[in-house]
Coordinates of C-alpha atoms and ligand atoms in Angstrom, one line a residue:
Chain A
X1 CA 10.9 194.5 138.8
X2 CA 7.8 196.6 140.7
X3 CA 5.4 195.0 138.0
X4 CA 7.3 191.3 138.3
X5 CA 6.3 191.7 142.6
X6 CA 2.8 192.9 141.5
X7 CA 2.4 189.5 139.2
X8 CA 3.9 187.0 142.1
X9 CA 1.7 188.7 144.2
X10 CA -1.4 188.6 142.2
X11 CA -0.6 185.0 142.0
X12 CA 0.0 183.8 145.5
X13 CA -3.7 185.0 145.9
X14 CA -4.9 183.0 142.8
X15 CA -3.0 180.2 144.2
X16 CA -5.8 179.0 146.5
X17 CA -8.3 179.5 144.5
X18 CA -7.1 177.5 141.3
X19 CA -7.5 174.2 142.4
X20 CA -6.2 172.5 139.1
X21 CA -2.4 174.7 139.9
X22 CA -3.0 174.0 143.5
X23 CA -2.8 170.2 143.2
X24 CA 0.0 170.4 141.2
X25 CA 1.8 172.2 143.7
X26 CA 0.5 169.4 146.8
X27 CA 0.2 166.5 144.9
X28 CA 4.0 164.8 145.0
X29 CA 5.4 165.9 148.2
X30 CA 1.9 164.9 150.3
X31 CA 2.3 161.8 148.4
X32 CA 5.6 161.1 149.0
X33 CA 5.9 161.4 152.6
X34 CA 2.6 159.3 152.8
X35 CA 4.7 156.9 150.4
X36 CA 8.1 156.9 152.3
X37 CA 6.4 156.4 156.0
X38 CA 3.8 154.1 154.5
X39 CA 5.5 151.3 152.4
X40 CA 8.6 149.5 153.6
X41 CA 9.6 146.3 151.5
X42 CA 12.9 144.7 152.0
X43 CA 15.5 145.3 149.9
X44 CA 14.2 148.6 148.6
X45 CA 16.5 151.2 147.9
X46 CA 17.2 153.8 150.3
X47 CA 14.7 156.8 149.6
X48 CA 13.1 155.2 146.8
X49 CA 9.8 157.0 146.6
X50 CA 11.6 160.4 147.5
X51 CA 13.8 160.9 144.4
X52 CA 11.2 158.9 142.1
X53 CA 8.5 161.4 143.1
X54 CA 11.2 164.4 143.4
X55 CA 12.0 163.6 139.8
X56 CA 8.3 163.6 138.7
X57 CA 7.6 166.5 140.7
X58 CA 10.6 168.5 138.9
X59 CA 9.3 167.4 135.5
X60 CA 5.4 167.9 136.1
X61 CA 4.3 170.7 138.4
X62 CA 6.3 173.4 136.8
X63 CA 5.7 172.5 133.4
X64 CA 2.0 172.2 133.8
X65 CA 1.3 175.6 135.8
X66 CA 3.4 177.7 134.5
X67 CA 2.1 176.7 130.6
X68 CA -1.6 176.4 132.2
X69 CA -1.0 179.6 134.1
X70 CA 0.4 181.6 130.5
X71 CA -2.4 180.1 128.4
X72 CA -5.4 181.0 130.7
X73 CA -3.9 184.6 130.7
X74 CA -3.9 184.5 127.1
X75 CA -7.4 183.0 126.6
X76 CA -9.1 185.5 129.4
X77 CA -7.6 188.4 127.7
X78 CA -6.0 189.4 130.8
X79 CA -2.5 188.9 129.5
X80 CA -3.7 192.0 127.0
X81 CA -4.7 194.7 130.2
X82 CA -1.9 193.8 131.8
X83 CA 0.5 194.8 129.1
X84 CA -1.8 197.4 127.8
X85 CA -0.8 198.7 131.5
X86 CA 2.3 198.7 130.3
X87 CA 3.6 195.8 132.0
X88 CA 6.6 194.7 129.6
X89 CA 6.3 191.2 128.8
X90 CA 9.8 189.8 130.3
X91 CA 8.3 191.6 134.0
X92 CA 5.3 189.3 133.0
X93 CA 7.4 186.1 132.7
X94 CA 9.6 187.0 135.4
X95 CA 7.3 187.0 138.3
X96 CA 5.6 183.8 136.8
X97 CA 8.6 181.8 136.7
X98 CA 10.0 183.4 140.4
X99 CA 6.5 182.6 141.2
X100 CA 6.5 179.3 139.9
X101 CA 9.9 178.4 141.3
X102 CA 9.0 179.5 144.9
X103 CA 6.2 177.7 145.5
X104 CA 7.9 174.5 144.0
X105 CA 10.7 175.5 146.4
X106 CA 8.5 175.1 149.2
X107 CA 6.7 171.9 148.1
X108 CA 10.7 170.7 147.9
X109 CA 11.6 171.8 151.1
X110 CA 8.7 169.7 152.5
X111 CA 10.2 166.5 150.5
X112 CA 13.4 167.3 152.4
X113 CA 12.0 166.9 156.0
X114 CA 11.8 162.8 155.1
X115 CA 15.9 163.1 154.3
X116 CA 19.1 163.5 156.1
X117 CA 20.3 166.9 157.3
X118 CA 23.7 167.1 155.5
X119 CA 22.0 165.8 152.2
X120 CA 19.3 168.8 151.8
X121 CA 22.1 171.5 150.8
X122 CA 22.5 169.4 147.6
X123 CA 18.8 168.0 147.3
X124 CA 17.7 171.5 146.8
X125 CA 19.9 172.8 144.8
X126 CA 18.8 169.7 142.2
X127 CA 15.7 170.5 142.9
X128 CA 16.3 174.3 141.6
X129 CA 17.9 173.6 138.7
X130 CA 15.5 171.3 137.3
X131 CA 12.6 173.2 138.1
X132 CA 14.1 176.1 136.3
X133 CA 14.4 173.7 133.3
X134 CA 10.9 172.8 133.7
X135 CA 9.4 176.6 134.4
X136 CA 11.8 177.7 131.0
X137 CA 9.8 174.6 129.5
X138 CA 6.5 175.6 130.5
X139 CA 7.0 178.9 129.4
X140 CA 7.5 177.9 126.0
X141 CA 4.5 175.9 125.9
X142 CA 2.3 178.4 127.1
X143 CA 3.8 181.2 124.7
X144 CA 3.1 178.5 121.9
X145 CA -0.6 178.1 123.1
X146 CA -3.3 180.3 122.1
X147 CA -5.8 178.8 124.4
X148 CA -5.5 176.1 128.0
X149 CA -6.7 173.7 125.8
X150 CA -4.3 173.9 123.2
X151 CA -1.4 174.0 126.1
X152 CA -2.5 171.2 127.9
X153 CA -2.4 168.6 124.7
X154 CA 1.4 170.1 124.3
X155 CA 1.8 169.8 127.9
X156 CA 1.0 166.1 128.0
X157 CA 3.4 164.6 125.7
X158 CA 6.2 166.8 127.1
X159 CA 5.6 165.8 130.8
X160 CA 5.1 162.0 130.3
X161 CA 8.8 162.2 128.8
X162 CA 10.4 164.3 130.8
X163 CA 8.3 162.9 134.0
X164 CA 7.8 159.2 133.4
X165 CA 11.2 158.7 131.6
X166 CA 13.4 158.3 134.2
X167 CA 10.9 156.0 136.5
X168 CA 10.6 153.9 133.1
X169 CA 14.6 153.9 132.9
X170 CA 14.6 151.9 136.3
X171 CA 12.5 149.0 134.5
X172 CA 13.8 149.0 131.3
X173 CA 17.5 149.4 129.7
X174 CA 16.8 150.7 126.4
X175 CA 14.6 153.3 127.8
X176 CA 17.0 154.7 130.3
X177 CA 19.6 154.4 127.2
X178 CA 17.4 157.1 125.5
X179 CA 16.0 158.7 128.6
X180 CA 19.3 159.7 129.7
X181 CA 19.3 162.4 127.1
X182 CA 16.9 163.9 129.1
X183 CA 17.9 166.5 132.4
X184 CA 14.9 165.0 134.7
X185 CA 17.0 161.6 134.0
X186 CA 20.6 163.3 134.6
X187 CA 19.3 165.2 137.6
X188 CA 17.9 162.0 139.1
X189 CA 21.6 160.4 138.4
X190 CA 22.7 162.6 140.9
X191 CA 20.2 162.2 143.5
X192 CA 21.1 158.7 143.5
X193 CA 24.3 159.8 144.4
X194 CA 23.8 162.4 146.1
X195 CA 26.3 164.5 145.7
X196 CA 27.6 166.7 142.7
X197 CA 31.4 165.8 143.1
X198 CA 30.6 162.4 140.8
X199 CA 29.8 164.1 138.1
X200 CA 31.2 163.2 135.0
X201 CA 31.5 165.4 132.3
X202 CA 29.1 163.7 129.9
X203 CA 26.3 163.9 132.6
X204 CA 27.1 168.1 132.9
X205 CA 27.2 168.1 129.0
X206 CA 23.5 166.7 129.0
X207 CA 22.2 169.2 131.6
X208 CA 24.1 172.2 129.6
X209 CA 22.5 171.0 126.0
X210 CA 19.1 170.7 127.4
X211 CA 18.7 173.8 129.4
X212 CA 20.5 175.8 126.3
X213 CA 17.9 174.4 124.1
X214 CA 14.7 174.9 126.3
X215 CA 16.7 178.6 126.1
X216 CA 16.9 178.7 122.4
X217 CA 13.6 177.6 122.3
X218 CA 12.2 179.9 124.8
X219 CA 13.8 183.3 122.9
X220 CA 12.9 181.7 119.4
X221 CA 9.4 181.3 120.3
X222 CA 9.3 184.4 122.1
X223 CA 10.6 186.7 119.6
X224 CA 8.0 185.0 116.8
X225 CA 5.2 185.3 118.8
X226 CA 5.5 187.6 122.0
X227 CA 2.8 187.4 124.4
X228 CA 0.6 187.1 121.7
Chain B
X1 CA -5.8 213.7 120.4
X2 CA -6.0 210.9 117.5
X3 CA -6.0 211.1 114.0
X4 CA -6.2 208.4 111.7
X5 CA -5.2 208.9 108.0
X6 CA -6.0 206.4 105.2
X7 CA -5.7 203.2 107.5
X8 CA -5.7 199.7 105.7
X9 CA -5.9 196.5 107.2
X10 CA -6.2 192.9 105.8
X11 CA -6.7 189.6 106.9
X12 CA -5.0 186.7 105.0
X13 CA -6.7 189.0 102.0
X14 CA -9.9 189.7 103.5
X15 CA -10.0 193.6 103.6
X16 CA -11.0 194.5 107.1
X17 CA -11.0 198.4 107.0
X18 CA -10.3 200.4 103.7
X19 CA -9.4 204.2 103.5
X20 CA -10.2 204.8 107.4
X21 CA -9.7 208.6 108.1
X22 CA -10.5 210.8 110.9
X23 CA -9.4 213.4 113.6
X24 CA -10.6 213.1 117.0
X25 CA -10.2 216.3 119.1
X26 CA -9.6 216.7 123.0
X27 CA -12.3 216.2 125.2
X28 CA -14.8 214.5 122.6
X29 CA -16.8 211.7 122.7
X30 CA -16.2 210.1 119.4
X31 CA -18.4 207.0 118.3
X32 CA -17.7 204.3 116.0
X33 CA -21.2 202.7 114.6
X34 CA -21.7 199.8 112.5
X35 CA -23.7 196.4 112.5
X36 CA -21.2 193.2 114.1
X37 CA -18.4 192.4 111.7
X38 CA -17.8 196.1 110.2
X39 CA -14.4 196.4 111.4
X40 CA -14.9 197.8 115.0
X41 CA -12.8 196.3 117.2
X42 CA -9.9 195.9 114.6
X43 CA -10.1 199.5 114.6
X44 CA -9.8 199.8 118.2
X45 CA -6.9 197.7 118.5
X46 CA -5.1 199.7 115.4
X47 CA -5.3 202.7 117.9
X48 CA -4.2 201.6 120.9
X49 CA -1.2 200.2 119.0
X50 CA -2.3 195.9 119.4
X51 CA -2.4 195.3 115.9
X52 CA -0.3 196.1 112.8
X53 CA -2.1 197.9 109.5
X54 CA -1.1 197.5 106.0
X55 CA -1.1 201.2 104.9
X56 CA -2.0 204.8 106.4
X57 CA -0.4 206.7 109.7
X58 CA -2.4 206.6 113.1
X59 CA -1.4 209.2 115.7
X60 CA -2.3 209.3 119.4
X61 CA -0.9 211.8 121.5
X62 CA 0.8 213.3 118.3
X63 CA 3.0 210.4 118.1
X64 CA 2.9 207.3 116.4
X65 CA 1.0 204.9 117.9
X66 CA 3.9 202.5 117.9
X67 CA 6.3 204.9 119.6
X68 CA 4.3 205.8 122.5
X69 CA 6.1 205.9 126.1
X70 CA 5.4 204.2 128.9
X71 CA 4.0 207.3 130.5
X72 CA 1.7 207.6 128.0
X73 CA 0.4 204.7 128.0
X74 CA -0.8 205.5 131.9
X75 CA -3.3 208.2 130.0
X76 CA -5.0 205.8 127.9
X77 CA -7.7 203.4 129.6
X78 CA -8.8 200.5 126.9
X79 CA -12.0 198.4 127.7
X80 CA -12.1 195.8 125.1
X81 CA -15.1 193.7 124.8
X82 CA -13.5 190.7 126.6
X83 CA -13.2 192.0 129.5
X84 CA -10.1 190.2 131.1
X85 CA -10.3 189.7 134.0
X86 CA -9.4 187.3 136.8
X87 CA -12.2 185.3 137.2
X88 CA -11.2 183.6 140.5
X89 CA -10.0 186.9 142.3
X90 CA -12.3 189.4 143.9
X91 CA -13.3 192.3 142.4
X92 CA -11.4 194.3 144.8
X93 CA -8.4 191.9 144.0
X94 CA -8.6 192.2 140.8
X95 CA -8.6 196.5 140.7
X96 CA -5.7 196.1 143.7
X97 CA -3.9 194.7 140.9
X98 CA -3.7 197.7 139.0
X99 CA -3.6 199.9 141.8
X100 CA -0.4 198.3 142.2
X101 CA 0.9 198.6 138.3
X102 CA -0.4 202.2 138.2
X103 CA 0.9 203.1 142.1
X104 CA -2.6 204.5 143.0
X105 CA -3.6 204.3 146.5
X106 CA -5.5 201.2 147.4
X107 CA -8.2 203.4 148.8
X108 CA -9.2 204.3 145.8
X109 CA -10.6 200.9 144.9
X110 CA -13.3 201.2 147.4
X111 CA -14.5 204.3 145.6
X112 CA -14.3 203.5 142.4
X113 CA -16.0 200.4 143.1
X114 CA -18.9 202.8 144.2
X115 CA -18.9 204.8 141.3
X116 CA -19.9 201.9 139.4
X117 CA -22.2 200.8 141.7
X118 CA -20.2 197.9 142.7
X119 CA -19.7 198.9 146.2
X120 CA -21.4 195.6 147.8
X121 CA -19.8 193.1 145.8
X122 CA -16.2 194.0 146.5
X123 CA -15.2 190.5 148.0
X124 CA -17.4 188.7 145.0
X125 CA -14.9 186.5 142.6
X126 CA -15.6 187.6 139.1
X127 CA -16.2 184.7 137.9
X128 CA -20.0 185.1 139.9
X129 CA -20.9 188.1 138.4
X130 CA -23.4 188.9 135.8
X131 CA -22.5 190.3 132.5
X132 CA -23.6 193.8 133.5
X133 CA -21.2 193.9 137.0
X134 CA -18.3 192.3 135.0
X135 CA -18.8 195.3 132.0
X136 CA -18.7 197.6 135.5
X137 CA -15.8 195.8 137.3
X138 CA -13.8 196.8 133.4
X139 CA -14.8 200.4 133.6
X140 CA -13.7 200.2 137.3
X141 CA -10.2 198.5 136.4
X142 CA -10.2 201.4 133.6
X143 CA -10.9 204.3 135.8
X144 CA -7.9 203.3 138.3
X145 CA -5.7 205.4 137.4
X146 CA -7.6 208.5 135.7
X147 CA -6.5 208.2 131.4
X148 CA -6.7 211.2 129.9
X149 CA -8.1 208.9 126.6
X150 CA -10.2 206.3 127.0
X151 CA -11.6 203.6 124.5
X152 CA -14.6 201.3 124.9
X153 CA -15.7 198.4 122.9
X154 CA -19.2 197.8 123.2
X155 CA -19.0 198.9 126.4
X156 CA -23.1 198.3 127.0
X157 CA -23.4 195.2 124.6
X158 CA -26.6 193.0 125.7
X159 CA -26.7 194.8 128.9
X160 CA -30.1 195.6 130.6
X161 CA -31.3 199.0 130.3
X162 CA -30.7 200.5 133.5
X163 CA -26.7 199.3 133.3
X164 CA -26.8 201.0 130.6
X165 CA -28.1 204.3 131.7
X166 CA -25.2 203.6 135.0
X167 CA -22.8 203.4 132.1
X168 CA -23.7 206.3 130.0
X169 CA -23.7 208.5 133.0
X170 CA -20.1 207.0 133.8
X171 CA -18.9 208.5 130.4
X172 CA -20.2 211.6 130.5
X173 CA -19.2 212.7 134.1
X174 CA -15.4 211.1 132.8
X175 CA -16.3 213.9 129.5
X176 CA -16.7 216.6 131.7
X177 CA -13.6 216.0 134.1
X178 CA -12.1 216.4 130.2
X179 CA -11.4 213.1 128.9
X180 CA -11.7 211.6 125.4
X181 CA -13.2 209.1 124.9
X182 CA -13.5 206.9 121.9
X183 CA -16.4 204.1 122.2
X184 CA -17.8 201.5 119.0
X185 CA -21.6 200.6 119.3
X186 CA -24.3 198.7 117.7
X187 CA -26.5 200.7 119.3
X188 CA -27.7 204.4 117.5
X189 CA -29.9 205.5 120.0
X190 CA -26.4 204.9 122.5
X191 CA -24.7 206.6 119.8
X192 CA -26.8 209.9 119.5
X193 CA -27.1 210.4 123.6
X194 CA -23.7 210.3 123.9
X195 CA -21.6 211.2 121.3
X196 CA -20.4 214.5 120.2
X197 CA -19.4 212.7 116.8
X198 CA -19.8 209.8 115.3
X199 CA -18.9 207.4 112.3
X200 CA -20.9 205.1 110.6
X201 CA -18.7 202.2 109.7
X202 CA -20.0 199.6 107.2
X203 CA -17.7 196.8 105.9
X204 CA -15.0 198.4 106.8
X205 CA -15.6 202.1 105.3
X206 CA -17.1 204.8 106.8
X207 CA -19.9 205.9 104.5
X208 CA -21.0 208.8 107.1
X209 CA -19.4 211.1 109.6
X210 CA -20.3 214.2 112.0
X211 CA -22.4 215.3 114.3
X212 CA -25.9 213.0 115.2
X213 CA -28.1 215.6 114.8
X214 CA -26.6 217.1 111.4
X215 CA -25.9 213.7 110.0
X216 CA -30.2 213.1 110.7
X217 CA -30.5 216.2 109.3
X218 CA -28.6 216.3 106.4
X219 CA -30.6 213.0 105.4
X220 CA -34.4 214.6 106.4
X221 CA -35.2 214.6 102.9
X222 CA -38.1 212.5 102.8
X223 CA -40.1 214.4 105.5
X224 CA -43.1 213.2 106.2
X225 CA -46.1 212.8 109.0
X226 CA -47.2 209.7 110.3
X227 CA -51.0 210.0 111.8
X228 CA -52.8 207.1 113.8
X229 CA -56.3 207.5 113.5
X230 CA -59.0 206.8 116.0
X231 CA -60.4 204.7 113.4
X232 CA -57.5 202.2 113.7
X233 CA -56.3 203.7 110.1
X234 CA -52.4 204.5 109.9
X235 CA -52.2 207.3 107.0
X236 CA -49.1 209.1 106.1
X237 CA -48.8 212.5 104.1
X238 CA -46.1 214.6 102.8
X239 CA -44.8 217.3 105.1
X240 CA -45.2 220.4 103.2
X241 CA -47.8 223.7 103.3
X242 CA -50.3 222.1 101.1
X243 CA -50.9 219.1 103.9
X244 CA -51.7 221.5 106.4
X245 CA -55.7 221.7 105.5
X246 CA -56.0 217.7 105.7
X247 CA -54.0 217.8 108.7
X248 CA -56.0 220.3 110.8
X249 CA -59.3 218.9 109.2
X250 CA -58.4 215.5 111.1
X251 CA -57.1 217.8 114.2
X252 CA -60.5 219.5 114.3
X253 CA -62.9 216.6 114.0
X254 CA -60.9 214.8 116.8
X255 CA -60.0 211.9 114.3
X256 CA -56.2 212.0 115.5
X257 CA -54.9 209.4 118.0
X258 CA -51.2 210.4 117.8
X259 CA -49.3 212.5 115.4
X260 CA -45.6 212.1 114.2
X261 CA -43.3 213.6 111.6
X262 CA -40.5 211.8 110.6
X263 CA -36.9 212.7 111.3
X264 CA -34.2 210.8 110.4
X265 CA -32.4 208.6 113.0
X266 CA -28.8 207.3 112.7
X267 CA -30.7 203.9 112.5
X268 CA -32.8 205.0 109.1
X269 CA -29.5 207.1 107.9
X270 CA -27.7 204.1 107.7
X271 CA -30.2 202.1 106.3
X272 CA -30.2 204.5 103.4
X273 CA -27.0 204.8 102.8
X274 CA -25.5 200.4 103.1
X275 CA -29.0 199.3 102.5
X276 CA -28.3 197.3 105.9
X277 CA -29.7 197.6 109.6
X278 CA -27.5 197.9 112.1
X279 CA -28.6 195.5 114.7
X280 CA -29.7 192.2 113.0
X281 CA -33.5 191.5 114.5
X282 CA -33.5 188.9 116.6
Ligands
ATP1 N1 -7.4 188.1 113.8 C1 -8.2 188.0 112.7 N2 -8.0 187.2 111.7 C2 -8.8 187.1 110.7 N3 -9.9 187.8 110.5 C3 -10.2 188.7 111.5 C4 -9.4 188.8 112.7 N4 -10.0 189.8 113.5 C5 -11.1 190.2 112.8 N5 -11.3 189.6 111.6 C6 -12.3 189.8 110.7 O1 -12.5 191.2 110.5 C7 -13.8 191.5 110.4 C8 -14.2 192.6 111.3 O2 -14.1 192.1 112.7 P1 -14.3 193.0 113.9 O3 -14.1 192.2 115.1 O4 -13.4 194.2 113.8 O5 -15.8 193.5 113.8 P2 -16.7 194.3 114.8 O6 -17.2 195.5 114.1 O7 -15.9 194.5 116.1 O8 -17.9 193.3 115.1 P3 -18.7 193.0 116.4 O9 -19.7 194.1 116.5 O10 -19.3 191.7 116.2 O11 -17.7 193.1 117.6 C9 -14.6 190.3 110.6 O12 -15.1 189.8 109.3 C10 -13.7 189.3 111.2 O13 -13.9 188.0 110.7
MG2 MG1 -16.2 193.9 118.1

């Protein structure tokens, strides 16, 4: 757990200084509060921009850094010292994912201040859960990767699904018949709502099956390849 | 402190080191020799347990490499020839790291900093320093937490001379606070300053191993002299007792610019014995 403190803290001081991570982290709540206080056309649904861009944000920023974050660790060699310090490689993953999930925390919390009050208990705690999903996601990408440029071509397919599917579901019926196989698509379900008491039991079964396969995933690829 | 019996390793097929053997004792400086592509680093990472082998035992610490506790792993510093580190932190960031993982006080970054004459460019990123400053910022990151054995990959690899003497001087003050230390060179002349023993690796055997000076010895069987002549002439004779008139004949009548007899370095030993050079000329 010492070592998994040492790698969140390591990266909170990289987080600055790596822009490409940094704008990940900005990008979507900046935008959206510009959006929400910005545009105002009649007839829009209430919050419209917020759980769009919250839904993006769940399926991009994590994803991206934390596979960007693996892969450069990987392709710098450092990934190597830091193990051949004996850092095991679940402390590794551990304070990049709490790491990960923090930050994205923060950039949530900001969304929040454009909602209201008695709605942010249940905003964040979608947010959490999908950017777990995401992080577990990301991890799996970047353990596949041998290099950032190898992890961002797997990233790219991965986020414009898991990303752009739901925003394409509002346009299009046959996509959101597909796209709600997806959790960013579920979890944006309930922001609509709102609340977590609507849930039906299909829409928990979709959540369940995709964060146990990003799991499965996670430990298959993880035991075939390590930190390798 | 390490011994290596009969290690094989292949690639896909490709054999990469075949019939490695050798012991290393406490408080040596061991050297690995041999031209790019012999087998080095695969070596290396065989003994500090980062790659599998095919066939033969390694022991470090008198265990198996593979079972090898956490604490000691602390004792062994590794220095590979990427250096890995965070480009975007400071150097002092990038040591405070390990500080941290190794629980050393952070005042110790400072001085180690020094030691490798890093001291002003503590709050440079890494990714702004020259080859020679990153090579030092490894050794720093190495020296963090005082290993009892350390190995070095090329540790002065297309560095400038006088980094090179910094270096050298690093690793024999860490030999006489009693340290091992293993390190793999292109470079004989590296190799015969430093090393107690070394092993001249070619295509992944080790035609030669021992002492420099005995291994130059043992192969001084072509002695000869080598005279430049004020007359521009180069003229080489045998060394043996019936050269010696010649030879002070051209003494006496001033004839001799500079006089040489030829020993055998580790470069010309390992010529004789692959029929290769070690560093390709560039
Ligand atoms: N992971 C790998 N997969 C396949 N072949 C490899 C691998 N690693 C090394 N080799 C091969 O093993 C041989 C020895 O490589 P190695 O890196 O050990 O040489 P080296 O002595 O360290 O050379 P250099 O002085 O250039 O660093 C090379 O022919 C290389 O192509
Ligand atoms: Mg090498």
């Amino acid at each position: 757990m010492r070592n998994s403190l040492i790698i969140i803290k390591k990266q909170i001081k990289d987080t600055f200084k790596n822009k490409t991570v940094l704008i990940q982290f900005i990008l979507f709540p900046v935008m959206t509060l510009i959006m929400e206080n910005a545009i105002n056309i009649d007839g829009m649904p209430e919050l419209f921009f917020t759980k769009l861009f919250s839904v993006m944000y769940i399926g991009m920023a994590p994803l991206t850094s934390v596979a960007s974050i693996i892969s450069e660790e990987k392709e710098k060699n450092t990934l190597r010292v830091l193990t051949m310090a004996n850092v095991k490689p679940w402390q590794y993953l551990l304070g990049i994912g709490l790491y990960v999930w923090l930050i994205c925390m923060i950039g949530a919390g900001v969304i929040a201040t454009g909602i209201k009050k008695e709605d942010i208990p249940c905003y964040m705690l979608i947010m959490a859960i999908g950017f777990v999903i995401s992080i577990i996601a990301g991890a799996c990408i970047g353990i596949f990767s041998k290099n950032q440029m190898a992890a961002t071509s797997t990233v790219m397919p991965a986020m414009i699904v898991f990303a752009f599917a739901p925003m394409l579901a509002m346009f299009n019926e046959s996509i959101e018949k597909v796209a709600r196989f997806f959790y960013t698509q579920q979890l944006k379900c309930i922001m609509d709502d709102m609340t977590f008491s609507t849930l039906k039991a299909d829409n928990i079964w979709i959540l369940v099956i995709n964060s146990v396969l990003m799991v499965s995933l996670f430990f298959i690829e993880f035991k075939k390849k390590g930190l390798e | 402190m390490i011994r290596c019996n009969d290690v094989y390793k292949s690639f896909s097929g490709k054999t990469v080191l075949s019939g490695i053997g050798f012991d290393i004792s406490d408080g040596e400086i061991f050297g690995l020799l041999g031209p790019s592509g012999a087998g080095k680093t695969t070596l290396i990472k065989i003994l500090t347990g980062q790659l599998t082998f095919d066939k033969g035992s390694v022991s470090v610490f008198d265990k198996d490499v593979f079972s090898l506790s956490g604490e000691d792993k602390k004792n062994i510093g590794i220095m590979m020839d990427q250096f890995g580190v965070y480009e975007r932190l400071s150097c002092i960031d990038n040591l405070k790291v390990f500080a941290d993982i190794y629980g050393v006080p952070t005042g110790k970054i400072k001085r180690t900093l020094e030691k490798v004459g890093l001291g002003d460019a503590g709050n440079k990123a890494a990714s702004t320093l020259s080859k020679g400053m990153r090579a030092r910022l490894a050794l720093a990151r190495l020296f963090m937490h005082s290993p009892k054995l350390i190995f070095l990959d090329e540790p002065t690899s297309g560095l400038d001379p006088q980094t090179m003497r910094q270096i050298h001087k690093i690793i024999l003050e860490k030999k006489k606070e009693g340290c091992t230390v293993f390190l793999t060179t292109h470079n004989m002349e590296e190799a015969y300053k430093l090393c107690d023993r070394v092993a001249l690796l070619n295509e992944g055997v080790i035609v030669e191993n021992g002492a420099p000076e005995e291994i130059c010895r043992k192969y001084n069987h072509q002695k000869t002299i080598q005279l430049h002549l004020s007359s521009g002439e180069d003229v080489v004779i045998p060394h043996e007792s019936g050269s010696a008139e010649r030879v002070s004949r051209l003494l006496a009548d001033g004839c001799i610019e500079t006089i040489h007899s030829s020993e055998p370095t580790l470069e010309t030993v390992f010529l004789e014995l692959t029929g290769r050079k070690l560093e390709e000329d560039e």
